[in-house]
Amino acid sequence: MTLPAESETVLALFKDSEALLHGHFKLTSGKHSEWYFEKIRLIERPAALEKIVDLLVDKIRREVPDFDYVVSPAYGAIAIGFLAALKLGKKFAFTQRADERMTIRSGFSGLDGSSAVIVEDILTTGGSIQEVLACLREHQVPVAGIYVLVDRSAGAVPIEGQAVGSLLALKVAAYEPDVCPLCAKGIPLTKPGASDKKV
Ligand SMILES: [Zn+2]
């Protein structure tokens, strides 16, 4: 895998925080992968997360001159969005699902009519970001930018015509076990969530 120098720095930060594991993993789909993202580590290790968020904040500051709120979907991205908002000197709000619908958590008072940047942890299908966009549209909140730490689609997922800024674009290949090159090399298979145990 070849990555730009900036991505190498980000990759190293993720590896240091053990949020991104390199090896040979059995995914819940049954497929095998060389990379596994353990995103709970980001929340578990605030000091490591802060270094990653600093890079995201630099990017947002460069690219989005003016907005009022950082908005993140509950729960995993709350800590990330909150920390980004703190560093950017902006307000923060989060969305959550209520009866299957993404809504702005009740009690946030000033969001209607203001502008927002969406911050999410990992973009895979873009589903939750689309839900946040729909939710903000209902509240007449223009979205000035969408940012994720990791874009697992590597830019392949368009979200309502809006570009998604990411620190790391990493398209992760997943293999059926019978054609897995890692199996062919005899690399021991581990199961995420129990990455110290062979399966
Ligand atoms: Zn394999």
XYZ file of C-alpha atoms and ligand atoms in Angstrom:
200
model
C 0.000 0.000 0.000
C 1.418 3.384 -1.034
C 0.174 6.465 0.753
C 1.008 10.181 0.641
C 3.415 11.351 3.369
C 0.642 13.086 5.316
C -1.359 9.860 5.358
C 1.694 7.969 6.619
C 1.758 10.300 9.646
C -1.933 9.712 10.270
C -1.521 5.986 9.764
C 1.285 5.950 12.341
C -0.937 7.802 14.844
C -3.739 5.280 14.341
C -1.322 2.395 14.726
C 0.189 3.941 17.874
C -3.282 4.258 19.409
C -3.966 0.648 18.369
C -7.119 1.896 16.648
C -5.858 0.464 13.379
C -4.568 -3.080 13.520
C -2.450 -4.653 10.807
C -2.457 -8.412 10.434
C -4.913 -11.029 9.246
C -8.452 -10.650 10.516
C -11.699 -12.523 10.239
C -14.476 -9.964 9.751
C -18.061 -10.447 10.900
C -18.943 -11.021 7.230
C -16.699 -14.101 7.311
C -14.238 -12.495 4.885
C -10.584 -11.972 5.704
C -8.786 -8.629 5.774
C -5.287 -7.251 6.279
C -6.550 -4.247 8.291
C -8.974 -3.909 11.138
C -10.241 -0.706 12.652
C -10.895 -0.902 16.396
C -12.500 2.505 16.761
C -13.297 2.144 20.462
C -9.531 2.661 21.040
C -9.920 6.275 19.898
C -12.286 6.972 22.759
C -10.309 4.877 25.195
C -7.119 6.867 24.616
C -7.898 10.587 24.643
C -4.262 11.695 24.366
C -3.793 9.684 21.170
C -7.143 10.888 19.818
C -6.160 14.484 20.479
C -3.151 14.213 18.158
C -5.380 12.851 15.395
C -8.078 15.480 15.958
C -5.408 18.211 15.812
C -4.712 17.209 12.207
C -8.421 17.196 11.369
C -8.844 20.604 12.975
C -5.967 22.018 10.869
C -7.692 20.710 7.749
C -11.103 22.122 8.687
C -9.552 25.478 9.608
C -7.843 25.676 6.199
C -10.854 24.603 4.177
C -13.938 25.980 5.933
C -13.575 29.632 6.909
C -16.881 30.204 8.599
C -19.460 28.046 10.379
C -21.156 27.910 13.764
C -21.424 24.297 14.901
C -19.628 20.986 14.714
C -22.281 18.246 14.564
C -21.536 14.551 15.070
C -23.731 11.447 15.202
C -23.938 9.581 18.520
C -22.147 7.843 20.045
C -18.683 7.063 18.728
C -18.111 10.400 17.015
C -19.250 12.591 19.924
C -15.836 12.708 21.554
C -14.173 13.437 18.207
C -16.593 16.194 17.212
C -16.587 17.717 20.675
C -12.795 17.879 20.779
C -12.698 19.378 17.271
C -15.303 21.998 18.251
C -13.325 22.903 21.364
C -10.136 23.428 19.364
C -11.934 25.318 16.587
C -13.736 27.583 19.065
C -17.144 26.472 17.750
C -20.299 25.154 19.353
C -21.054 21.441 19.389
C -24.218 19.390 18.988
C -24.886 15.731 18.356
C -27.558 13.784 16.585
C -29.004 10.500 17.758
C -31.485 7.959 16.515
C -34.916 8.159 18.096
C -37.445 5.620 16.826
C -35.075 4.751 13.942
C -34.870 8.402 12.850
C -31.800 10.591 13.164
C -32.693 13.654 15.205
C -30.864 16.494 16.893
C -30.662 15.652 20.563
C -33.368 17.669 22.269
C -32.078 20.538 24.342
C -29.630 21.936 21.794
C -31.154 25.355 21.415
C -29.308 27.469 18.886
C -28.811 25.174 15.930
C -31.752 26.207 13.754
C -30.613 28.672 11.117
C -26.912 28.360 11.937
C -24.320 26.563 9.784
C -22.511 23.342 10.573
C -19.599 21.087 9.770
C -20.311 17.379 10.198
C -17.577 15.328 11.862
C -17.752 11.524 11.849
C -15.221 8.863 12.815
C -15.217 6.436 9.893
C -16.938 6.631 6.523
C -17.872 3.193 5.273
C -21.183 3.394 3.409
C -21.978 7.019 4.269
C -25.344 6.006 5.701
C -25.149 7.827 9.004
C -23.743 10.986 7.383
C -26.691 10.991 4.968
C -29.025 10.727 7.937
C -27.297 13.661 9.637
C -27.563 15.710 6.424
C -31.297 15.010 6.200
C -31.732 15.916 9.840
C -29.861 19.218 9.465
C -31.828 20.063 6.329
C -35.044 19.753 8.352
C -33.639 22.334 10.736
C -32.531 24.692 7.915
C -28.900 24.199 8.872
C -26.582 24.589 5.847
C -23.677 22.138 5.891
C -20.356 23.884 5.241
C -18.297 20.686 5.209
C -18.211 16.968 5.957
C -15.119 15.507 7.615
C -14.162 12.020 8.723
C -11.005 10.646 10.280
C -10.944 7.623 7.996
C -12.601 7.194 4.618
C -12.817 3.447 4.130
C -14.452 3.930 0.752
C -11.339 5.846 -0.413
C -13.530 8.537 -1.956
C -15.865 6.106 -3.672
C -18.978 7.155 -1.774
C -20.514 10.464 -2.954
C -22.689 12.050 -0.292
C -25.358 14.208 -1.887
C -22.769 15.892 -4.084
C -20.673 17.082 -1.149
C -17.002 16.237 -0.903
C -15.925 14.390 2.210
C -12.638 15.493 3.729
C -10.634 12.740 5.404
C -7.278 12.331 7.107
C -6.827 8.841 5.785
C -8.407 7.218 2.737
C -7.949 3.523 3.131
C -9.837 1.149 0.899
C -9.636 -2.122 2.722
C -9.763 -5.258 0.634
C -11.722 -8.176 2.069
C -11.177 -11.691 0.736
C -13.188 -14.877 0.717
C -11.172 -17.363 2.815
C -10.467 -19.693 -0.119
C -8.765 -16.941 -2.148
C -7.208 -15.026 0.774
C -3.548 -14.161 0.032
C -2.848 -13.892 3.768
C -4.077 -17.447 4.309
C -1.867 -18.490 1.377
C 1.131 -16.952 3.161
C 0.251 -18.869 6.326
C -0.234 -15.738 8.452
C -2.196 -16.653 11.620
C -5.825 -15.522 11.523
C -7.144 -13.392 14.377
C -10.676 -12.476 15.272
C -11.290 -8.776 15.990
C -12.402 -8.066 19.517
C -10.167 -10.895 20.617
C -7.133 -9.941 18.568
C -4.732 -11.731 20.885
C -6.471 -15.031 20.291
C -5.968 -17.211 17.265
C -9.133 -18.659 15.728
Zn -7.154 -15.274 5.251
